[in-house]
mmCIF file of N, CA and C in Angstrom:
data_model
loop_
_atom_site.group_PDB
_atom_site.id
_atom_site.type_symbol
_atom_site.label_atom_id
_atom_site.label_comp_id
_atom_site.label_asym_id
_atom_site.label_seq_id
_atom_site.Cartn_x
_atom_site.Cartn_y
_atom_site.Cartn_z
ATOM 1 N N MET A 1038 6.318 -9.864 6.050
ATOM 2 C CA MET A 1038 5.134 -9.488 5.449
ATOM 3 C C MET A 1038 5.290 -7.926 5.093
ATOM 4 N N VAL A 1039 4.651 -7.611 3.973
ATOM 5 C CA VAL A 1039 4.813 -6.211 3.460
ATOM 6 C C VAL A 1039 3.341 -5.664 3.229
ATOM 7 N N VAL A 1040 3.090 -4.555 3.667
ATOM 8 C CA VAL A 1040 1.791 -3.781 3.368
ATOM 9 C C VAL A 1040 2.001 -2.854 2.245
ATOM 10 N N LEU A 1041 1.080 -2.940 1.352
ATOM 11 C CA LEU A 1041 1.242 -2.092 0.013
ATOM 12 C C LEU A 1041 0.597 -0.792 0.213
ATOM 13 N N ASP A 1042 1.201 0.303 -0.241
ATOM 14 C CA ASP A 1042 0.697 1.641 -0.309
ATOM 15 C C ASP A 1042 0.358 1.988 -1.721
ATOM 16 N N SER A 1043 -0.597 3.019 -1.833
ATOM 17 C CA SER A 1043 -1.007 3.369 -3.227
ATOM 18 C C SER A 1043 0.075 4.059 -3.985
ATOM 19 N N SER A 1044 1.027 4.790 -3.328
ATOM 20 C CA SER A 1044 2.080 5.425 -4.080
ATOM 21 C C SER A 1044 2.925 4.412 -4.683
ATOM 22 N N PHE A 1045 3.140 3.251 -4.105
ATOM 23 C CA PHE A 1045 3.846 2.079 -4.701
ATOM 24 C C PHE A 1045 3.164 1.463 -5.732
ATOM 25 N N LEU A 1046 1.851 1.266 -5.604
ATOM 26 C CA LEU A 1046 1.018 0.575 -6.622
ATOM 27 C C LEU A 1046 0.853 1.362 -7.884
ATOM 28 N N VAL A 1047 0.576 2.735 -7.620
ATOM 29 C CA VAL A 1047 0.393 3.665 -8.818
ATOM 30 C C VAL A 1047 1.705 3.602 -9.624
ATOM 31 N N ALA A 1048 2.830 3.664 -9.010
ATOM 32 C CA ALA A 1048 4.141 3.673 -9.614
ATOM 33 C C ALA A 1048 4.293 2.339 -10.472
ATOM 34 N N TYR A 1049 3.987 1.280 -9.857
ATOM 35 C CA TYR A 1049 4.082 0.007 -10.484
ATOM 36 C C TYR A 1049 3.213 -0.174 -11.655
ATOM 37 N N HIS A 1050 1.995 0.276 -11.636
ATOM 38 C CA HIS A 1050 1.019 0.184 -12.723
ATOM 39 C C HIS A 1050 1.031 1.235 -13.710
ATOM 40 N N ASN A 1051 2.024 2.228 -13.619
ATOM 41 C CA ASN A 1051 2.115 3.260 -14.501
ATOM 42 C C ASN A 1051 3.541 3.373 -14.935
ATOM 43 N N SER A 1052 3.838 2.867 -16.166
ATOM 44 C CA SER A 1052 5.229 2.768 -16.652
ATOM 45 C C SER A 1052 5.804 4.193 -16.860
ATOM 46 N N ARG A 1053 5.042 5.216 -16.931
ATOM 47 C CA ARG A 1053 5.603 6.509 -17.039
ATOM 48 C C ARG A 1053 5.851 7.280 -15.777
ATOM 49 N N ASP A 1054 5.614 6.531 -14.537
ATOM 50 C CA ASP A 1054 5.791 7.183 -13.317
ATOM 51 C C ASP A 1054 7.357 7.171 -13.051
ATOM 52 N N ALA A 1055 7.795 8.187 -12.339
ATOM 53 C CA ALA A 1055 9.267 8.345 -12.042
ATOM 54 C C ALA A 1055 9.686 7.168 -11.137
ATOM 55 N N HIS A 1056 8.851 6.545 -10.438
ATOM 56 C CA HIS A 1056 9.326 5.448 -9.521
ATOM 57 C C HIS A 1056 8.967 4.123 -10.018
ATOM 58 N N HIS A 1057 8.577 4.001 -11.315
ATOM 59 C CA HIS A 1057 8.141 2.700 -11.854
ATOM 60 C C HIS A 1057 9.207 1.553 -11.730
ATOM 61 N N THR A 1058 10.422 1.902 -12.083
ATOM 62 C CA THR A 1058 11.506 0.920 -12.127
ATOM 63 C C THR A 1058 11.692 0.364 -10.678
ATOM 64 N N ALA A 1059 11.790 1.316 -9.772
ATOM 65 C CA ALA A 1059 12.015 0.870 -8.313
ATOM 66 C C ALA A 1059 10.774 0.025 -7.832
ATOM 67 N N ALA A 1060 9.610 0.417 -8.253
ATOM 68 C CA ALA A 1060 8.439 -0.349 -7.884
ATOM 69 C C ALA A 1060 8.438 -1.784 -8.450
ATOM 70 N N ALA A 1061 8.919 -1.843 -9.660
ATOM 71 C CA ALA A 1061 8.882 -3.166 -10.363
ATOM 72 C C ALA A 1061 9.942 -4.047 -9.610
ATOM 73 N N THR A 1062 11.104 -3.421 -9.277
ATOM 74 C CA THR A 1062 12.037 -4.219 -8.439
ATOM 75 C C THR A 1062 11.443 -4.760 -7.095
ATOM 76 N N VAL A 1063 10.770 -3.840 -6.440
ATOM 77 C CA VAL A 1063 10.171 -4.324 -5.169
ATOM 78 C C VAL A 1063 9.036 -5.391 -5.431
ATOM 79 N N MET A 1064 8.283 -5.222 -6.474
ATOM 80 C CA MET A 1064 7.291 -6.252 -6.787
ATOM 81 C C MET A 1064 7.822 -7.599 -7.108
ATOM 82 N N GLU A 1065 8.987 -7.553 -7.680
ATOM 83 C CA GLU A 1065 9.749 -8.800 -7.937
ATOM 84 C C GLU A 1065 10.194 -9.443 -6.628
ATOM 85 N N ARG A 1066 10.493 -8.731 -5.688
ATOM 86 C CA ARG A 1066 10.859 -9.217 -4.301
ATOM 87 C C ARG A 1066 9.629 -9.719 -3.690
ATOM 88 N N ILE A 1067 8.422 -9.252 -3.912
ATOM 89 C CA ILE A 1067 7.182 -9.689 -3.356
ATOM 90 C C ILE A 1067 6.829 -11.022 -3.995
ATOM 91 N N VAL A 1068 6.853 -11.054 -5.312
ATOM 92 C CA VAL A 1068 6.522 -12.238 -6.014
ATOM 93 C C VAL A 1068 7.410 -13.451 -5.714
ATOM 94 N N THR A 1069 8.647 -13.241 -5.447
ATOM 95 C CA THR A 1069 9.590 -14.285 -5.123
ATOM 96 C C THR A 1069 9.506 -14.657 -3.626
ATOM 97 N N GLY A 1070 8.728 -13.928 -2.828
ATOM 98 C CA GLY A 1070 8.597 -14.200 -1.456
ATOM 99 C C GLY A 1070 9.566 -13.615 -0.485
ATOM 100 N N GLU A 1071 10.567 -12.877 -1.026
ATOM 101 C CA GLU A 1071 11.581 -12.299 -0.269
ATOM 102 C C GLU A 1071 11.089 -11.359 0.862
ATOM 103 N N LEU A 1072 9.993 -10.711 0.529
ATOM 104 C CA LEU A 1072 9.338 -9.836 1.633
ATOM 105 C C LEU A 1072 8.193 -10.485 2.388
ATOM 106 N N GLY A 1073 7.942 -11.751 2.157
ATOM 107 C CA GLY A 1073 6.768 -12.381 2.741
ATOM 108 C C GLY A 1073 5.489 -12.049 1.900
ATOM 109 N N SER A 1074 4.465 -12.379 2.469
ATOM 110 C CA SER A 1074 3.143 -12.132 1.743
ATOM 111 C C SER A 1074 2.817 -10.607 1.775
ATOM 112 N N ALA A 1075 2.050 -10.237 0.787
ATOM 113 C CA ALA A 1075 1.709 -8.770 0.665
ATOM 114 C C ALA A 1075 0.251 -8.599 1.085
ATOM 115 N N LEU A 1076 0.076 -7.582 1.805
ATOM 116 C CA LEU A 1076 -1.266 -7.171 2.402
ATOM 117 C C LEU A 1076 -1.780 -5.914 1.635
ATOM 118 N N LEU A 1077 -2.930 -5.866 1.161
ATOM 119 C CA LEU A 1077 -3.603 -4.760 0.474
ATOM 120 C C LEU A 1077 -4.825 -4.236 1.257
ATOM 121 N N PRO A 1078 -4.634 -3.245 2.090
ATOM 122 C CA PRO A 1078 -5.782 -2.734 2.749
ATOM 123 C C PRO A 1078 -6.804 -2.140 1.769
ATOM 124 N N GLU A 1079 -8.126 -2.372 2.104
ATOM 125 C CA GLU A 1079 -9.185 -1.861 1.322
ATOM 126 C C GLU A 1079 -9.076 -0.461 0.865
ATOM 127 N N TYR A 1080 -8.687 0.424 1.920
ATOM 128 C CA TYR A 1080 -8.568 1.899 1.641
ATOM 129 C C TYR A 1080 -7.466 2.220 0.543
ATOM 130 N N VAL A 1081 -6.379 1.436 0.606
ATOM 131 C CA VAL A 1081 -5.315 1.566 -0.450
ATOM 132 C C VAL A 1081 -5.841 1.143 -1.831
ATOM 133 N N PHE A 1082 -6.589 0.046 -1.830
ATOM 134 C CA PHE A 1082 -7.227 -0.310 -3.151
ATOM 135 C C PHE A 1082 -8.112 0.828 -3.688
ATOM 136 N N LEU A 1083 -8.864 1.294 -2.800
ATOM 137 C CA LEU A 1083 -9.813 2.441 -3.346
ATOM 138 C C LEU A 1083 -9.006 3.627 -3.845
ATOM 139 N N GLU A 1084 -7.960 4.011 -3.086
ATOM 140 C CA GLU A 1084 -7.038 5.178 -3.598
ATOM 141 C C GLU A 1084 -6.422 4.824 -4.902
ATOM 142 N N LEU A 1085 -5.885 3.599 -5.057
ATOM 143 C CA LEU A 1085 -5.186 3.243 -6.214
ATOM 144 C C LEU A 1085 -6.143 3.306 -7.423
ATOM 145 N N VAL A 1086 -7.373 2.780 -7.333
ATOM 146 C CA VAL A 1086 -8.282 2.664 -8.457
ATOM 147 C C VAL A 1086 -8.738 4.146 -8.846
ATOM 148 N N THR A 1087 -8.902 4.937 -7.815
ATOM 149 C CA THR A 1087 -9.331 6.294 -8.090
ATOM 150 C C THR A 1087 -8.168 7.131 -8.824
ATOM 151 N N VAL A 1088 -6.976 6.994 -8.353
ATOM 152 C CA VAL A 1088 -5.824 7.679 -8.968
ATOM 153 C C VAL A 1088 -5.717 7.216 -10.394
ATOM 154 N N LEU A 1089 -5.630 6.003 -10.537
ATOM 155 C CA LEU A 1089 -5.461 5.384 -11.930
ATOM 156 C C LEU A 1089 -6.564 5.810 -12.930
ATOM 157 N N LEU A 1090 -7.768 5.784 -12.434
ATOM 158 C CA LEU A 1090 -8.885 6.263 -13.192
ATOM 159 C C LEU A 1090 -8.655 7.712 -13.713
ATOM 160 N N ALA A 1091 -8.248 8.547 -12.704
ATOM 161 C CA ALA A 1091 -8.009 10.013 -13.046
ATOM 162 C C ALA A 1091 -6.817 10.139 -14.034
ATOM 163 N N ARG A 1092 -5.760 9.410 -13.764
ATOM 164 C CA ARG A 1092 -4.551 9.611 -14.561
ATOM 165 C C ARG A 1092 -4.484 8.808 -15.797
ATOM 166 N N ARG A 1093 -4.988 7.621 -15.787
ATOM 167 C CA ARG A 1093 -4.770 6.698 -17.005
ATOM 168 C C ARG A 1093 -6.056 6.212 -17.581
ATOM 169 N N GLY A 1094 -7.127 6.449 -16.951
ATOM 170 C CA GLY A 1094 -8.456 6.007 -17.551
ATOM 171 C C GLY A 1094 -9.062 4.721 -16.964
ATOM 172 N N LEU A 1095 -10.283 4.394 -17.351
ATOM 173 C CA LEU A 1095 -10.959 3.342 -16.790
ATOM 174 C C LEU A 1095 -10.370 1.964 -17.075
ATOM 175 N N GLU A 1096 -9.850 1.764 -18.291
ATOM 176 C CA GLU A 1096 -9.142 0.489 -18.585
ATOM 177 C C GLU A 1096 -7.967 0.152 -17.737
ATOM 178 N N SER A 1097 -7.201 1.182 -17.615
ATOM 179 C CA SER A 1097 -5.976 1.017 -16.677
ATOM 180 C C SER A 1097 -6.342 0.728 -15.197
ATOM 181 N N ALA A 1098 -7.367 1.587 -14.713
ATOM 182 C CA ALA A 1098 -7.799 1.266 -13.358
ATOM 183 C C ALA A 1098 -8.372 -0.095 -13.234
ATOM 184 N N SER A 1099 -9.275 -0.453 -14.128
ATOM 185 C CA SER A 1099 -9.926 -1.817 -14.023
ATOM 186 C C SER A 1099 -8.874 -2.933 -14.146
ATOM 187 N N THR A 1100 -7.916 -2.814 -15.040
ATOM 188 C CA THR A 1100 -6.928 -3.878 -15.142
ATOM 189 C C THR A 1100 -6.088 -3.998 -13.927
ATOM 190 N N ALA A 1101 -5.636 -2.907 -13.363
ATOM 191 C CA ALA A 1101 -4.867 -2.974 -12.105
ATOM 192 C C ALA A 1101 -5.659 -3.537 -10.959
ATOM 193 N N ALA A 1102 -6.962 -3.166 -10.859
ATOM 194 C CA ALA A 1102 -7.754 -3.677 -9.774
ATOM 195 C C ALA A 1102 -7.961 -5.248 -9.969
ATOM 196 N N ALA A 1103 -8.214 -5.628 -11.183
ATOM 197 C CA ALA A 1103 -8.399 -7.069 -11.326
ATOM 198 C C ALA A 1103 -7.213 -7.856 -11.197
ATOM 199 N N THR A 1104 -6.034 -7.374 -11.507
ATOM 200 C CA THR A 1104 -4.778 -7.977 -11.339
ATOM 201 C C THR A 1104 -4.473 -8.165 -9.850
ATOM 202 N N LEU A 1105 -4.655 -7.175 -9.118
ATOM 203 C CA LEU A 1105 -4.457 -7.262 -7.661
ATOM 204 C C LEU A 1105 -5.351 -8.255 -6.951
ATOM 205 N N LEU A 1106 -6.632 -8.187 -7.399
ATOM 206 C CA LEU A 1106 -7.574 -9.047 -6.661
ATOM 207 C C LEU A 1106 -7.405 -10.511 -7.048
ATOM 208 N N GLN A 1107 -6.769 -10.785 -8.147
ATOM 209 C CA GLN A 1107 -6.503 -12.133 -8.582
ATOM 210 C C GLN A 1107 -5.130 -12.636 -8.219
ATOM 211 N N ALA A 1108 -4.252 -11.745 -7.812
ATOM 212 C CA ALA A 1108 -2.838 -12.147 -7.474
ATOM 213 C C ALA A 1108 -2.791 -13.018 -6.113
ATOM 214 N N ARG A 1109 -2.154 -14.104 -6.373
ATOM 215 C CA ARG A 1109 -1.991 -15.101 -5.247
ATOM 216 C C ARG A 1109 -1.075 -14.535 -4.010
ATOM 217 N N GLU A 1110 -0.175 -13.572 -4.496
ATOM 218 C CA GLU A 1110 0.796 -13.049 -3.566
ATOM 219 C C GLU A 1110 0.184 -11.865 -2.722
ATOM 220 N N VAL A 1111 -1.053 -11.478 -3.084
ATOM 221 C CA VAL A 1111 -1.622 -10.312 -2.402
ATOM 222 C C VAL A 1111 -2.925 -10.732 -1.725
ATOM 223 N N GLU A 1112 -2.949 -10.405 -0.415
ATOM 224 C CA GLU A 1112 -4.179 -10.635 0.360
ATOM 225 C C GLU A 1112 -4.952 -9.323 0.537
ATOM 226 N N PHE A 1113 -6.195 -9.276 0.088
ATOM 227 C CA PHE A 1113 -6.990 -8.095 0.229
ATOM 228 C C PHE A 1113 -7.452 -8.048 1.685
ATOM 229 N N VAL A 1114 -7.348 -6.915 2.365
ATOM 230 C CA VAL A 1114 -7.694 -6.721 3.807
ATOM 231 C C VAL A 1114 -8.818 -5.776 4.003
ATOM 232 N N PRO A 1115 -10.055 -6.217 4.170
ATOM 233 C CA PRO A 1115 -11.165 -5.311 4.399
ATOM 234 C C PRO A 1115 -10.926 -4.480 5.754
ATOM 235 N N CYS A 1116 -11.329 -3.314 5.690
ATOM 236 C CA CYS A 1116 -10.973 -2.317 6.823
ATOM 237 C C CYS A 1116 -12.087 -2.133 7.817
ATOM 238 N N SER A 1117 -13.274 -2.595 7.506
ATOM 239 C CA SER A 1117 -14.422 -2.265 8.348
ATOM 240 C C SER A 1117 -14.121 -2.956 9.836
ATOM 241 N N ASP A 1118 -13.596 -3.955 9.913
ATOM 242 C CA ASP A 1118 -13.342 -4.552 11.249
ATOM 243 C C ASP A 1118 -12.498 -3.883 12.221
ATOM 244 N N PHE A 1119 -11.713 -3.050 11.690
ATOM 245 C CA PHE A 1119 -10.767 -2.228 12.545
ATOM 246 C C PHE A 1119 -10.845 -0.695 12.156
ATOM 247 N N PHE A 1120 -12.004 -0.269 11.793
ATOM 248 C CA PHE A 1120 -12.139 1.141 11.434
ATOM 249 C C PHE A 1120 -11.877 2.073 12.675
ATOM 250 N N LEU A 1121 -12.465 1.685 13.827
ATOM 251 C CA LEU A 1121 -12.170 2.583 15.004
ATOM 252 C C LEU A 1121 -10.735 2.643 15.418
ATOM 253 N N GLU A 1122 -10.107 1.437 15.169
ATOM 254 C CA GLU A 1122 -8.633 1.398 15.581
ATOM 255 C C GLU A 1122 -7.763 2.223 14.574
ATOM 256 N N THR A 1123 -8.189 2.212 13.340
ATOM 257 C CA THR A 1123 -7.597 3.107 12.312
ATOM 258 C C THR A 1123 -7.776 4.497 12.647
ATOM 259 N N PHE A 1124 -8.968 4.841 13.073
ATOM 260 C CA PHE A 1124 -9.292 6.249 13.433
ATOM 261 C C PHE A 1124 -8.419 6.689 14.550
ATOM 262 N N GLU A 1125 -8.200 5.779 15.467
ATOM 263 C CA GLU A 1125 -7.383 6.062 16.725
ATOM 264 C C GLU A 1125 -5.938 6.331 16.278
ATOM 265 N N THR A 1126 -5.430 5.484 15.355
ATOM 266 C CA THR A 1126 -4.045 5.701 14.829
ATOM 267 C C THR A 1126 -3.978 6.980 14.141
ATOM 268 N N PHE A 1127 -4.988 7.308 13.437
ATOM 269 C CA PHE A 1127 -5.064 8.645 12.616
ATOM 270 C C PHE A 1127 -5.117 9.801 13.629
ATOM 271 N N ARG A 1128 -5.972 9.713 14.565
ATOM 272 C CA ARG A 1128 -6.249 10.801 15.592
ATOM 273 C C ARG A 1128 -4.938 11.147 16.467
ATOM 274 N N THR A 1129 -4.216 10.051 16.783
ATOM 275 C CA THR A 1129 -3.122 10.203 17.788
ATOM 276 C C THR A 1129 -1.713 10.289 17.147
ATOM 277 N N GLN A 1130 -1.663 10.377 15.851
ATOM 278 C CA GLN A 1130 -0.344 10.588 15.203
ATOM 279 C C GLN A 1130 0.282 11.862 15.627
ATOM 280 N N ARG A 1131 1.576 11.929 15.645
ATOM 281 C CA ARG A 1131 2.333 13.056 16.042
ATOM 282 C C ARG A 1131 2.351 14.285 15.265
ATOM 283 N N ASP A 1132 2.568 14.056 13.971
ATOM 284 C CA ASP A 1132 2.827 15.193 13.027
ATOM 285 C C ASP A 1132 1.718 15.482 12.087
ATOM 286 N N GLY A 1133 0.732 14.600 12.012
ATOM 287 C CA GLY A 1133 -0.392 14.865 11.068
ATOM 288 C C GLY A 1133 -0.029 14.589 9.612
ATOM 289 N N GLY A 1134 1.050 13.816 9.361
ATOM 290 C CA GLY A 1134 1.433 13.576 7.962
ATOM 291 C C GLY A 1134 0.763 12.325 7.343
ATOM 292 N N LEU A 1135 0.104 11.517 8.181
ATOM 293 C CA LEU A 1135 -0.496 10.345 7.640
ATOM 294 C C LEU A 1135 -1.956 10.672 7.273
ATOM 295 N N SER A 1136 -2.290 10.262 6.061
ATOM 296 C CA SER A 1136 -3.753 10.247 5.656
ATOM 297 C C SER A 1136 -4.525 9.157 6.417
ATOM 298 N N PHE A 1137 -5.783 9.149 6.257
ATOM 299 C CA PHE A 1137 -6.583 8.034 6.899
ATOM 300 C C PHE A 1137 -6.194 6.669 6.286
ATOM 301 N N ALA A 1138 -5.895 6.676 4.894
ATOM 302 C CA ALA A 1138 -5.583 5.392 4.350
ATOM 303 C C ALA A 1138 -4.142 5.012 4.846
ATOM 304 N N ASP A 1139 -3.293 5.918 5.019
ATOM 305 C CA ASP A 1139 -1.968 5.686 5.589
ATOM 306 C C ASP A 1139 -2.104 5.062 7.086
ATOM 307 N N ALA A 1140 -2.998 5.649 7.863
ATOM 308 C CA ALA A 1140 -3.343 5.190 9.225
ATOM 309 C C ALA A 1140 -3.805 3.655 9.188
ATOM 310 N N ALA A 1141 -4.546 3.365 8.064
ATOM 311 C CA ALA A 1141 -5.038 1.914 7.942
ATOM 312 C C ALA A 1141 -3.845 1.029 7.687
ATOM 313 N N ILE A 1142 -2.927 1.564 6.900
ATOM 314 C CA ILE A 1142 -1.645 0.734 6.600
ATOM 315 C C ILE A 1142 -0.935 0.480 7.933
ATOM 316 N N VAL A 1143 -0.695 1.531 8.690
ATOM 317 C CA VAL A 1143 -0.121 1.305 9.923
ATOM 318 C C VAL A 1143 -0.879 0.299 10.891
ATOM 319 N N THR A 1144 -2.098 0.452 10.907
ATOM 320 C CA THR A 1144 -2.967 -0.434 11.759
ATOM 321 C C THR A 1144 -2.854 -1.835 11.217
ATOM 322 N N VAL A 1145 -2.981 -2.056 9.921
ATOM 323 C CA VAL A 1145 -2.815 -3.465 9.398
ATOM 324 C C VAL A 1145 -1.465 -3.955 9.714
ATOM 325 N N ALA A 1146 -0.414 -3.144 9.486
ATOM 326 C CA ALA A 1146 0.950 -3.632 9.688
ATOM 327 C C ALA A 1146 1.121 -4.022 11.257
ATOM 328 N N ARG A 1147 0.563 -3.355 12.141
ATOM 329 C CA ARG A 1147 0.612 -3.641 13.579
ATOM 330 C C ARG A 1147 -0.142 -4.863 13.870
ATOM 331 N N ARG A 1148 -1.384 -4.957 13.302
ATOM 332 C CA ARG A 1148 -2.260 -6.131 13.600
ATOM 333 C C ARG A 1148 -1.673 -7.472 13.094
ATOM 334 N N ARG A 1149 -0.995 -7.331 11.916
ATOM 335 C CA ARG A 1149 -0.506 -8.537 11.282
ATOM 336 C C ARG A 1149 1.046 -8.840 11.432
ATOM 337 N N ASP A 1150 1.660 -7.963 12.238
ATOM 338 C CA ASP A 1150 3.184 -7.992 12.505
ATOM 339 C C ASP A 1150 3.989 -7.875 11.270
ATOM 340 N N ALA A 1151 3.469 -7.035 10.316
ATOM 341 C CA ALA A 1151 4.171 -6.739 9.025
ATOM 342 C C ALA A 1151 5.372 -5.851 9.340
ATOM 343 N N ARG A 1152 6.481 -6.207 8.744
ATOM 344 C CA ARG A 1152 7.677 -5.510 8.974
ATOM 345 C C ARG A 1152 7.985 -4.333 7.883
ATOM 346 N N PHE A 1153 7.336 -4.579 6.753
ATOM 347 C CA PHE A 1153 7.684 -3.694 5.575
ATOM 348 C C PHE A 1153 6.409 -2.975 5.152
ATOM 349 N N VAL A 1154 6.667 -1.765 4.562
ATOM 350 C CA VAL A 1154 5.706 -0.982 3.760
ATOM 351 C C VAL A 1154 6.245 -0.592 2.426
ATOM 352 N N ALA A 1155 5.583 -1.099 1.382
ATOM 353 C CA ALA A 1155 6.018 -0.775 0.070
ATOM 354 C C ALA A 1155 5.379 0.569 -0.268
ATOM 355 N N THR A 1156 6.299 1.656 -0.305
ATOM 356 C CA THR A 1156 5.779 2.973 -0.422
ATOM 357 C C THR A 1156 6.784 3.997 -0.984
ATOM 358 N N PHE A 1157 6.386 5.048 -1.536
ATOM 359 C CA PHE A 1157 7.293 6.089 -1.852
ATOM 360 C C PHE A 1157 6.924 7.394 -1.042
ATOM 361 N N ASP A 1158 6.058 7.178 -0.102
ATOM 362 C CA ASP A 1158 5.510 8.202 0.890
ATOM 363 C C ASP A 1158 6.441 8.360 2.042
ATOM 364 N N ARG A 1159 7.122 9.562 2.165
ATOM 365 C CA ARG A 1159 8.136 9.646 3.292
ATOM 366 C C ARG A 1159 7.557 9.763 4.554
ATOM 367 N N ASP A 1160 6.179 9.997 4.716
ATOM 368 C CA ASP A 1160 5.614 10.135 6.069
ATOM 369 C C ASP A 1160 5.689 8.870 6.875
ATOM 370 N N PHE A 1161 5.866 7.768 6.126
ATOM 371 C CA PHE A 1161 5.988 6.513 6.867
ATOM 372 C C PHE A 1161 7.371 6.328 7.675
ATOM 373 N N ARG A 1162 8.314 7.176 7.241
ATOM 374 C CA ARG A 1162 9.638 7.051 7.895
ATOM 375 C C ARG A 1162 9.468 7.413 9.378
ATOM 376 N N SER A 1163 8.417 8.133 9.796
ATOM 377 C CA SER A 1163 8.267 8.535 11.237
ATOM 378 C C SER A 1163 7.563 7.408 12.055
ATOM 379 N N VAL A 1164 7.182 6.422 11.463
ATOM 380 C CA VAL A 1164 6.287 5.303 12.091
ATOM 381 C C VAL A 1164 7.366 4.176 12.573
ATOM 382 N N ARG A 1165 7.456 4.132 13.926
ATOM 383 C CA ARG A 1165 8.393 3.084 14.471
ATOM 384 C C ARG A 1165 7.974 1.700 14.155
ATOM 385 N N GLY A 1166 8.928 0.866 13.880
ATOM 386 C CA GLY A 1166 8.737 -0.554 13.677
ATOM 387 C C GLY A 1166 8.485 -0.919 12.277
ATOM 388 N N LEU A 1167 8.369 -0.047 11.348
ATOM 389 C CA LEU A 1167 8.240 -0.195 9.963
ATOM 390 C C LEU A 1167 9.379 0.097 9.121
ATOM 391 N N GLU A 1168 9.739 -0.759 8.226
ATOM 392 C CA GLU A 1168 10.858 -0.538 7.298
ATOM 393 C C GLU A 1168 10.231 -0.219 5.907
ATOM 394 N N ILE A 1169 10.688 0.821 5.357
ATOM 395 C CA ILE A 1169 10.185 1.271 4.016
ATOM 396 C C ILE A 1169 10.914 0.521 2.875
ATOM 397 N N VAL A 1170 10.289 -0.003 1.908
ATOM 398 C CA VAL A 1170 10.850 -0.501 0.686
ATOM 399 C C VAL A 1170 10.253 0.169 -0.479
ATOM 400 N N PRO A 1171 10.991 0.571 -1.463
ATOM 401 C CA PRO A 1171 12.359 0.522 -1.497
ATOM 402 C C PRO A 1171 13.017 1.546 -0.430
ATOM 403 N N GLY A 1172 14.028 1.292 0.141
ATOM 404 C CA GLY A 1172 14.640 2.036 1.219
ATOM 405 C C GLY A 1172 15.449 3.219 0.538
#
């Protein structure tokens, strides 16, 4: 199982992003099932749509949002059920490098036994038990 991060999704949905090719390669691994099912935490979805709106406009943000919500390979994960657990992950981190949305990714990964995080955010390298793709 792989949890999706906004840095990965922004790169995938923006062909001008420096990481777009690497993101497309990882997305192919997700679609083929090589990484297992994909989990999209609600907070990551919010980050993605906000960043794409600011960088690429409403049409790009709306298209990416609709694509993700309709994708069979992607499971949308509402965060309200484990908000306090996410806050605890955020509060007790060692170096302060994880945002609240990142803490939600870690929480989802732990709750769902996900092995991978699709991200270009190096702060996840300090989280035990998670493998970063692309590596």
